[in-house]
CSV table of C-alpha atoms and ligand atoms in Angstrom, one decimal:
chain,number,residue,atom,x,y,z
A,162,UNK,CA,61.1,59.5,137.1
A,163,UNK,CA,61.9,59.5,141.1
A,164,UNK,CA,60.1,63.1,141.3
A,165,UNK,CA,56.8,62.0,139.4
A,166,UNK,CA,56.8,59.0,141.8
A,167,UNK,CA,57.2,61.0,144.7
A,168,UNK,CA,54.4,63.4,143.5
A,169,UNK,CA,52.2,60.2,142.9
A,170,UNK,CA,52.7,59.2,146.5
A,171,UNK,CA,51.7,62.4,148.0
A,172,UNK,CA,48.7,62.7,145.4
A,173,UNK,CA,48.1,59.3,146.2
A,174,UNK,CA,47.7,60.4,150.0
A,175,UNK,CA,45.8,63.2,149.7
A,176,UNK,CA,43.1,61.2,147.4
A,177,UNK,CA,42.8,58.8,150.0
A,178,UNK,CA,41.7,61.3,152.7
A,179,UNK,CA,39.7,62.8,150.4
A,180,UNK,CA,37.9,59.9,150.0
A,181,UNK,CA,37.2,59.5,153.2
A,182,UNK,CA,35.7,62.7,154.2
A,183,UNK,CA,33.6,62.3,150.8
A,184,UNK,CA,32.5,58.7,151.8
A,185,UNK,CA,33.4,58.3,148.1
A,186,UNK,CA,34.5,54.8,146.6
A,187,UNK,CA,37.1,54.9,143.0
A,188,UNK,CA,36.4,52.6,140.4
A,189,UNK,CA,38.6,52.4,137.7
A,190,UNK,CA,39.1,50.5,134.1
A,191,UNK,CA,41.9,47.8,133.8
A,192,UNK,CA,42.9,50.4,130.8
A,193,UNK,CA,43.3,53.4,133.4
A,194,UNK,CA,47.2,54.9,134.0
A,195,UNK,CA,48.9,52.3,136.3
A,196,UNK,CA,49.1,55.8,139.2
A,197,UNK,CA,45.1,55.9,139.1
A,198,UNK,CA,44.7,51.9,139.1
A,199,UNK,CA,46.8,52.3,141.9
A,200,UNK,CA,44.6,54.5,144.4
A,201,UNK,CA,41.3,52.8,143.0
A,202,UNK,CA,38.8,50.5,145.4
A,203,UNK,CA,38.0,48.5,142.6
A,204,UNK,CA,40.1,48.3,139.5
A,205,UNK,CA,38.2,45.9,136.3
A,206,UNK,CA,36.1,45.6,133.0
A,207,UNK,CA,33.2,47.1,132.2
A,208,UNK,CA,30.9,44.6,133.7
A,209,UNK,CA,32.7,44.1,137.0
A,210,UNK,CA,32.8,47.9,137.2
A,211,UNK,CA,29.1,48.2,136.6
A,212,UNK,CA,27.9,45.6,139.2
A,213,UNK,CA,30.0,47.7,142.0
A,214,UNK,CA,28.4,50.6,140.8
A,215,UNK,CA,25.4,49.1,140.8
A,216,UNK,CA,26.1,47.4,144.9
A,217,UNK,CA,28.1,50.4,146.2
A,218,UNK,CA,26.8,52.2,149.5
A,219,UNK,CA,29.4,55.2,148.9
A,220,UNK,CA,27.4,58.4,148.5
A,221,UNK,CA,30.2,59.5,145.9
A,222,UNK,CA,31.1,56.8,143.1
A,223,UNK,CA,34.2,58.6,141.3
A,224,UNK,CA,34.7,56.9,138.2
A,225,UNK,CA,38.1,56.4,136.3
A,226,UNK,CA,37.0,55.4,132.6
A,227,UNK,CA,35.5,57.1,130.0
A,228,UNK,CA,31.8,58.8,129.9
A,229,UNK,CA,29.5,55.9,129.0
A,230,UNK,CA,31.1,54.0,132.2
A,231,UNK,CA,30.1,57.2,134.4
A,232,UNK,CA,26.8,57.2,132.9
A,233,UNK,CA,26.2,53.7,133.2
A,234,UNK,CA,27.0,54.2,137.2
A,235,UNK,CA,24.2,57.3,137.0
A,236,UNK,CA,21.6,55.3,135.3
A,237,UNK,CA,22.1,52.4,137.9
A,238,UNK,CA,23.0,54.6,141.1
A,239,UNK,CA,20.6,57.5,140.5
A,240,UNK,CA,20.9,58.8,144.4
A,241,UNK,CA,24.8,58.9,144.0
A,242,UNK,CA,26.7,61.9,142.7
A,243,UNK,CA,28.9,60.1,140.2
A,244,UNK,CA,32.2,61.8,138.8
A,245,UNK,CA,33.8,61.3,135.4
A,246,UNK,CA,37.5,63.1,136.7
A,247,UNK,CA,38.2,64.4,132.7
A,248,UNK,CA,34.8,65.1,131.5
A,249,UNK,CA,36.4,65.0,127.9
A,250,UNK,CA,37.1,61.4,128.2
A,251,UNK,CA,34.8,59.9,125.7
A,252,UNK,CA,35.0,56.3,123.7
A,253,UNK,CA,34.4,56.7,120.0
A,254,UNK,CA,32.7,53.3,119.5
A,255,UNK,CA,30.0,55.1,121.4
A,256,UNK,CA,29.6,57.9,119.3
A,257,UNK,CA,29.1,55.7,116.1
A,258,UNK,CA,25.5,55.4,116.9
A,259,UNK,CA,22.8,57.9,118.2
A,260,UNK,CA,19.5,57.2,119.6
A,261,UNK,CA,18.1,58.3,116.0
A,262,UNK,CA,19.9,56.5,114.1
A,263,UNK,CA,18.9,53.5,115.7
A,264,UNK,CA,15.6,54.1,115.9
A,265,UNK,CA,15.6,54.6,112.1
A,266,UNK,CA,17.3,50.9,111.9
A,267,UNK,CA,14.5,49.4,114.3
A,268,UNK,CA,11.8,50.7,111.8
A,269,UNK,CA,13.4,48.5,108.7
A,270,UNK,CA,13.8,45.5,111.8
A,271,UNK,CA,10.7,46.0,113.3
A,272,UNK,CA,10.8,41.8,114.9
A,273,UNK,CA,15.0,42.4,116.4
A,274,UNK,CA,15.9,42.0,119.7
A,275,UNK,CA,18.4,44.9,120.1
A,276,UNK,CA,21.2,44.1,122.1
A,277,UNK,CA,23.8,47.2,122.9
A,278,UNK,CA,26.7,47.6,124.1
A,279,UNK,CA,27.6,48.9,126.8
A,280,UNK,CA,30.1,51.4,125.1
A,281,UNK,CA,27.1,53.7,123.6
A,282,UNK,CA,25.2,56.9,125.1
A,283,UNK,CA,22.4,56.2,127.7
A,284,UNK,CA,19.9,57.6,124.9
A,285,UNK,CA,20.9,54.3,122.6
A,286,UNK,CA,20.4,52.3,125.9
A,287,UNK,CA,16.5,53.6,126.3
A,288,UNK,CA,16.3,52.3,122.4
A,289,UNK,CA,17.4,48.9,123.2
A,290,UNK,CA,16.2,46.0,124.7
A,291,UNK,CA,19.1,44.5,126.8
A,292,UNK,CA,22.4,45.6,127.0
A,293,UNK,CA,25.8,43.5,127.0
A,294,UNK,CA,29.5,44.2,127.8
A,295,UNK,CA,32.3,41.7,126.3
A,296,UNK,CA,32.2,39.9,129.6
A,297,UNK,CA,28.8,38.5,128.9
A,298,UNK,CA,27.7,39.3,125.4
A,299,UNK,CA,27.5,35.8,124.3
A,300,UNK,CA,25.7,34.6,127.2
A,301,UNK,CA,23.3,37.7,126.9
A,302,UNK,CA,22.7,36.3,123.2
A,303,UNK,CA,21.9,33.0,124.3
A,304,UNK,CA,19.7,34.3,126.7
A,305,UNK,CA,17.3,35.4,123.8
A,306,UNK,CA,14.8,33.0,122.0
A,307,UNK,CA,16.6,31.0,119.7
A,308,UNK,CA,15.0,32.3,116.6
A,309,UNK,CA,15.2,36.7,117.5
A,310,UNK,CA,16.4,38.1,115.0
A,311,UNK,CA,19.0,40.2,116.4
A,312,UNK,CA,20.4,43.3,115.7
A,313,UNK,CA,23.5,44.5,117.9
A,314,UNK,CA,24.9,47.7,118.2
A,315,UNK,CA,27.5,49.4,117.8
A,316,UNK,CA,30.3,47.4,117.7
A,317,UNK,CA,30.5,45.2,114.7
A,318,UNK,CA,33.7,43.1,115.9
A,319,UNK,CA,31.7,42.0,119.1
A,320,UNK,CA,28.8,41.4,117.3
A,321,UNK,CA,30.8,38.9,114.9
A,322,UNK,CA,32.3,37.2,117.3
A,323,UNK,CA,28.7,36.5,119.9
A,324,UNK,CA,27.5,35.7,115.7
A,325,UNK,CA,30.2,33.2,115.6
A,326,UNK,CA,29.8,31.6,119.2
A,327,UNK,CA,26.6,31.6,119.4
A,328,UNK,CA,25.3,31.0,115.5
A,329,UNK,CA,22.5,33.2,115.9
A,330,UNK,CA,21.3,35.4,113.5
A,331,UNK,CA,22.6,39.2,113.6
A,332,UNK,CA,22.6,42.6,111.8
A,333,UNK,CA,25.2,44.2,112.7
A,334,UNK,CA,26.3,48.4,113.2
A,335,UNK,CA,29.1,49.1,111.4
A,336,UNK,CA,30.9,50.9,114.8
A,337,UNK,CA,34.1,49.9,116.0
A,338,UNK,CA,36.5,50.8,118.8
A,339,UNK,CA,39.5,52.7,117.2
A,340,UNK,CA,42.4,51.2,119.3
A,341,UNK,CA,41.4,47.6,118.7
A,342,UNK,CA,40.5,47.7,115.4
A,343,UNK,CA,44.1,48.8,114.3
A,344,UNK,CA,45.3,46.1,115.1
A,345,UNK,CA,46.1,43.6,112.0
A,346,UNK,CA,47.3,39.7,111.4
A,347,UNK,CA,50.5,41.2,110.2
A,348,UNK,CA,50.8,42.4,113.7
A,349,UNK,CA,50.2,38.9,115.5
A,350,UNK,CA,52.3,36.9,113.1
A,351,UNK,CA,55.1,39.2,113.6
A,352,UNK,CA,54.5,38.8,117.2
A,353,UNK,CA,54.5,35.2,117.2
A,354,UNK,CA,57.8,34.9,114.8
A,355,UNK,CA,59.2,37.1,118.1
A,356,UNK,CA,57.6,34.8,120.2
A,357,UNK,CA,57.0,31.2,120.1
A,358,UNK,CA,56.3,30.0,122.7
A,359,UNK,CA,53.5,32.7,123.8
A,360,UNK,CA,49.6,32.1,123.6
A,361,UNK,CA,47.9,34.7,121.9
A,362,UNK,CA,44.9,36.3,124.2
A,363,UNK,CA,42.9,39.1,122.3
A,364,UNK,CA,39.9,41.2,123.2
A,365,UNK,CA,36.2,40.9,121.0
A,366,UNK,CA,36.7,44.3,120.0
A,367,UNK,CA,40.0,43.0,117.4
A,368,UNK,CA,38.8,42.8,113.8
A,369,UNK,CA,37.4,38.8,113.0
A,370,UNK,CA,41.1,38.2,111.1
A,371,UNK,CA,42.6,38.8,114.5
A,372,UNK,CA,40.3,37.2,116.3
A,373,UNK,CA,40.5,34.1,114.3
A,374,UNK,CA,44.4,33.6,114.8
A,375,UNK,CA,44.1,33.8,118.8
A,376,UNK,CA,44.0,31.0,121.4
A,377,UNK,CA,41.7,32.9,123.6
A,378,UNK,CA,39.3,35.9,123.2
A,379,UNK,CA,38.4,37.4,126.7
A,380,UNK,CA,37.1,40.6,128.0
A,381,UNK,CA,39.9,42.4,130.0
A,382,UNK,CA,39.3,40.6,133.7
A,383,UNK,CA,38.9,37.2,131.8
A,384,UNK,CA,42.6,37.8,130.4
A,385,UNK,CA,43.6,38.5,133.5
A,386,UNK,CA,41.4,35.3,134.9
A,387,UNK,CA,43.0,33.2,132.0
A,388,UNK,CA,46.7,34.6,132.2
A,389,UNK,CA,46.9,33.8,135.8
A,390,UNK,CA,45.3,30.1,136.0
A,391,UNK,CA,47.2,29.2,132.6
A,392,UNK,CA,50.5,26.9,132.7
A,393,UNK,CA,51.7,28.7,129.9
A,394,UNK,CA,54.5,31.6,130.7
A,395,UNK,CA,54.4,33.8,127.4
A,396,UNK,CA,51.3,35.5,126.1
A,397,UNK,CA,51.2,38.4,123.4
A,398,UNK,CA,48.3,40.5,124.0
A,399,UNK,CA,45.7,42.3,122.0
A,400,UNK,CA,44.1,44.7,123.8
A,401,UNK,CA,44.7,48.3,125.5
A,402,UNK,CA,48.1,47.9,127.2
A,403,UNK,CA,47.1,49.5,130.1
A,404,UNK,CA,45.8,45.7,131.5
A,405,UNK,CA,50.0,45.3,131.8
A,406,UNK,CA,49.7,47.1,135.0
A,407,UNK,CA,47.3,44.1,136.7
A,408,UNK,CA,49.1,41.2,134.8
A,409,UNK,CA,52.2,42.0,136.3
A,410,UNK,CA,50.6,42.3,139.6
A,411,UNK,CA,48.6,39.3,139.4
A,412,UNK,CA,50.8,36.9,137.5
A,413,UNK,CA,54.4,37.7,138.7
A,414,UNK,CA,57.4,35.5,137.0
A,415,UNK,CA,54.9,35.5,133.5
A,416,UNK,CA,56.1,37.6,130.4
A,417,UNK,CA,53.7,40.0,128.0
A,418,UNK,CA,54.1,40.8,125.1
A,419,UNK,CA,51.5,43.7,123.6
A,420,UNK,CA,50.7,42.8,120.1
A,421,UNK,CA,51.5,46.2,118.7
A,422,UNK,CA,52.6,49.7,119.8
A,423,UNK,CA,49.1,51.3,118.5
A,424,UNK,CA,47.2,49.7,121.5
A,425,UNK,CA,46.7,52.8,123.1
A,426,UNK,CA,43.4,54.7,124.2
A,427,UNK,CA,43.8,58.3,124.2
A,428,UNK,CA,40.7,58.9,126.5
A,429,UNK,CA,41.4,56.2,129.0
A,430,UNK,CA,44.6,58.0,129.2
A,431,UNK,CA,42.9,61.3,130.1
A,432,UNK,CA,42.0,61.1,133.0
A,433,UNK,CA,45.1,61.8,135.7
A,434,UNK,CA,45.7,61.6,139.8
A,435,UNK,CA,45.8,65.4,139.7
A,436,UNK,CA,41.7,65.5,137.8
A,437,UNK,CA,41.3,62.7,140.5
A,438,UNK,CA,42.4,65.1,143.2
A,439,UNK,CA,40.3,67.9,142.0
A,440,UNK,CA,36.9,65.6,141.1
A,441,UNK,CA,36.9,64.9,144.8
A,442,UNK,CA,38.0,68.5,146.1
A,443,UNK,CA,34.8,69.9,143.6
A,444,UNK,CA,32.5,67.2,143.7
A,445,UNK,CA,33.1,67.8,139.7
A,446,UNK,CA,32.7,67.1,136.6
A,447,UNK,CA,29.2,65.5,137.4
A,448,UNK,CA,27.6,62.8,135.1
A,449,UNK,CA,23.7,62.9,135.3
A,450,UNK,CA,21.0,61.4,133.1
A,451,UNK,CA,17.7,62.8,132.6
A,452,UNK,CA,15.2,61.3,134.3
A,453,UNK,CA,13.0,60.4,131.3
A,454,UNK,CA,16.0,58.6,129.4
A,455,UNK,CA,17.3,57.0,132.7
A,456,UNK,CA,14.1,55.6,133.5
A,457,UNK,CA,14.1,53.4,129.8
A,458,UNK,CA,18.1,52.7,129.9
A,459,UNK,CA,18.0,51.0,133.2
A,460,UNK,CA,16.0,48.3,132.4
A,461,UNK,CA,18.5,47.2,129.6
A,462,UNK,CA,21.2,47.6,132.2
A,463,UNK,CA,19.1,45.5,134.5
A,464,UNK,CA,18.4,42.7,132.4
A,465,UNK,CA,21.9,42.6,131.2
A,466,UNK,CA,22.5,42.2,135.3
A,467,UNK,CA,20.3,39.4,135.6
A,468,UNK,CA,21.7,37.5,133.1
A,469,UNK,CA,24.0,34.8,135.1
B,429,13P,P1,35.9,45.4,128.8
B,429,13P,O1,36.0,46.3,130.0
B,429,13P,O2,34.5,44.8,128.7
B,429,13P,O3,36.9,44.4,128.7
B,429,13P,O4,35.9,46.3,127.5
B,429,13P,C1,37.0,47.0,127.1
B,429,13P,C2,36.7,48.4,126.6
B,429,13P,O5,37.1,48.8,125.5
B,429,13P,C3,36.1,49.3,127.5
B,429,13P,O6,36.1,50.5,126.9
B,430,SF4,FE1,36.2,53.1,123.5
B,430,SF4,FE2,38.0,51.4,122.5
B,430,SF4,FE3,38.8,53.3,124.2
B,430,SF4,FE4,37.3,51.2,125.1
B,430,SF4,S1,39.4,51.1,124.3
B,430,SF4,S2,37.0,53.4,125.5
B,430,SF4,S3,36.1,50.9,123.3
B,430,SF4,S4,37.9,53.6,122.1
């Protein structure tokens, strides 16, 4: 354990000139391994991670978080060379919808509004109409005319819950994110017979049975936001457990409590200080968008921007 901290510290080092001579900022997912949080600019969710995308004057955005993150950074920062450290490191969710398949869906909607989450390929982003992450989905909906029909892709546990808050009408896609949907009730009443005393903070992408028993739903910064300015002491969470990293940073004396062992993204895993390292050595894996595509997805990305 002393050894791989050791070799963090000097990969940690060597990043950090690398950087430099690249003129390269790291973003990185609150979901990221605590070592790569660690030597990141900017550590947050998908929508605070966009916007410095979106701001940054580095020449070289390296991005630790899965491929739709990357390509989001592309679409926005087209003059930047953006790298994805494990190319492999997709999001499922994302791949529950292509571009065809949606169009297919707009013919039998022709009137919706589609709204799209952020965790799809830029191809389903050139189909839609705004885009939204779990930051700001419900205030993207209310954004729309009150009577859009809506149809929101591709995750239908989001799209319940922006249904729920905001009472708008919405088809829904039948995706879902694999980590968060496993988790069950069974798994928060057990974790509330263990504990208490805790408040129970979960992430839009649980299924609406989980959702229902919580005392807050946030996107991963607003849990952080929320755990931090709460009096309570005790939370149990449901989301990725790599957001322990920040909470014990930020909240320091405060107990977590993960909801369940299964919370666990394989592909936000992927991506290590040693692919880090060699991103910035290479200037590799690159994440590009072709022009034709990038040109339609940005203005979903841009209006999802300008919502406030
Ligand atoms: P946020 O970053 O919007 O909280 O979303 C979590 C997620 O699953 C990203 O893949
Ligand atoms: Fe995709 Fe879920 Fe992993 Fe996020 S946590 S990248 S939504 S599979």
């Amino acid at each position: 354990m002393q050894d791989r901290q050791q070799e963090f510290a000097i990969l940690a080092e060597e990043i950090k000139k690398l950087k430099e001579q690249r003129n390269a900022v790291i973003l990185a997912h609150l979901y990221q391994r605590p070592e790569v949080q660690d030597v990141a600019d900017f550590i947050g969710d998908s929508l605070a991670l966009s916007q410095q995308a979106a701001q940054t004057d580095a020449e070289v955005i390296v991005f630790c978080g899965v491929h739709f993150m990357a390509e989001s950074a592309a679409i926005l920062s087209p003059d930047k060379t953006v790298l994805l450290p494990e190319e492999k490191a997709g999001c499922p969710m994302a791949d529950m919808i292509t571009a065809e398949e949606l169009r297919a869906k707009k013919k039998e909607h022709p009137n919706a509004v589609v709204v799209c989450y952020v965790n799809s390929s830029a191809e389903v982003k050139a189909e839609s109409d705004v885009c939204c992450t779990s930051a700001n989905a419900v205030k993207v909906v209310q954004s729309l005319p009150e009577d859009a029909e809506i149809l929101f892709v591709p995750d239908q546990n989001l799209g319940h819950w922006v249904g729920l808050q905001t009472g708008r009408r919405i088809i829904y896609w039948e995706g879902y994110c694999n980590t968060h949907h496993r988790l069950q009730g069974d798994d928060i009443r057990r974790a509330k017979a263990e504990h208490p005393e805790a408040l129970v903070l979960v992430h839009p992408e649980c299924q609406p049975e989980v959702v229902a028993m919580a005392d807050g739903v946030f996107s991963t910064s607003g849990m952080i936001k929320y755990a931090k300015e709460s009096p309570a002491r005790e939370f149990i969470l449901g989301t990725e457990m790599g957001i322990l990293h920040q909470l014990g940073k930020e909240c320091p004396g405060k107990e977590f409590y993960m909801a369940s062992n299964k919370l666990i993204c394989p592909n936000m895993k992927s991506t290590t200080l040693e692919k880090v390292k060699w991103a910035l050595e290479e200037l590799e894996p690159r994440i590009t968008v072709p022009e034709e595509i990038r040109v339609k997805a940005i203005d979903s990305l841009d209006k999802m921007l300008a919502v406030k």
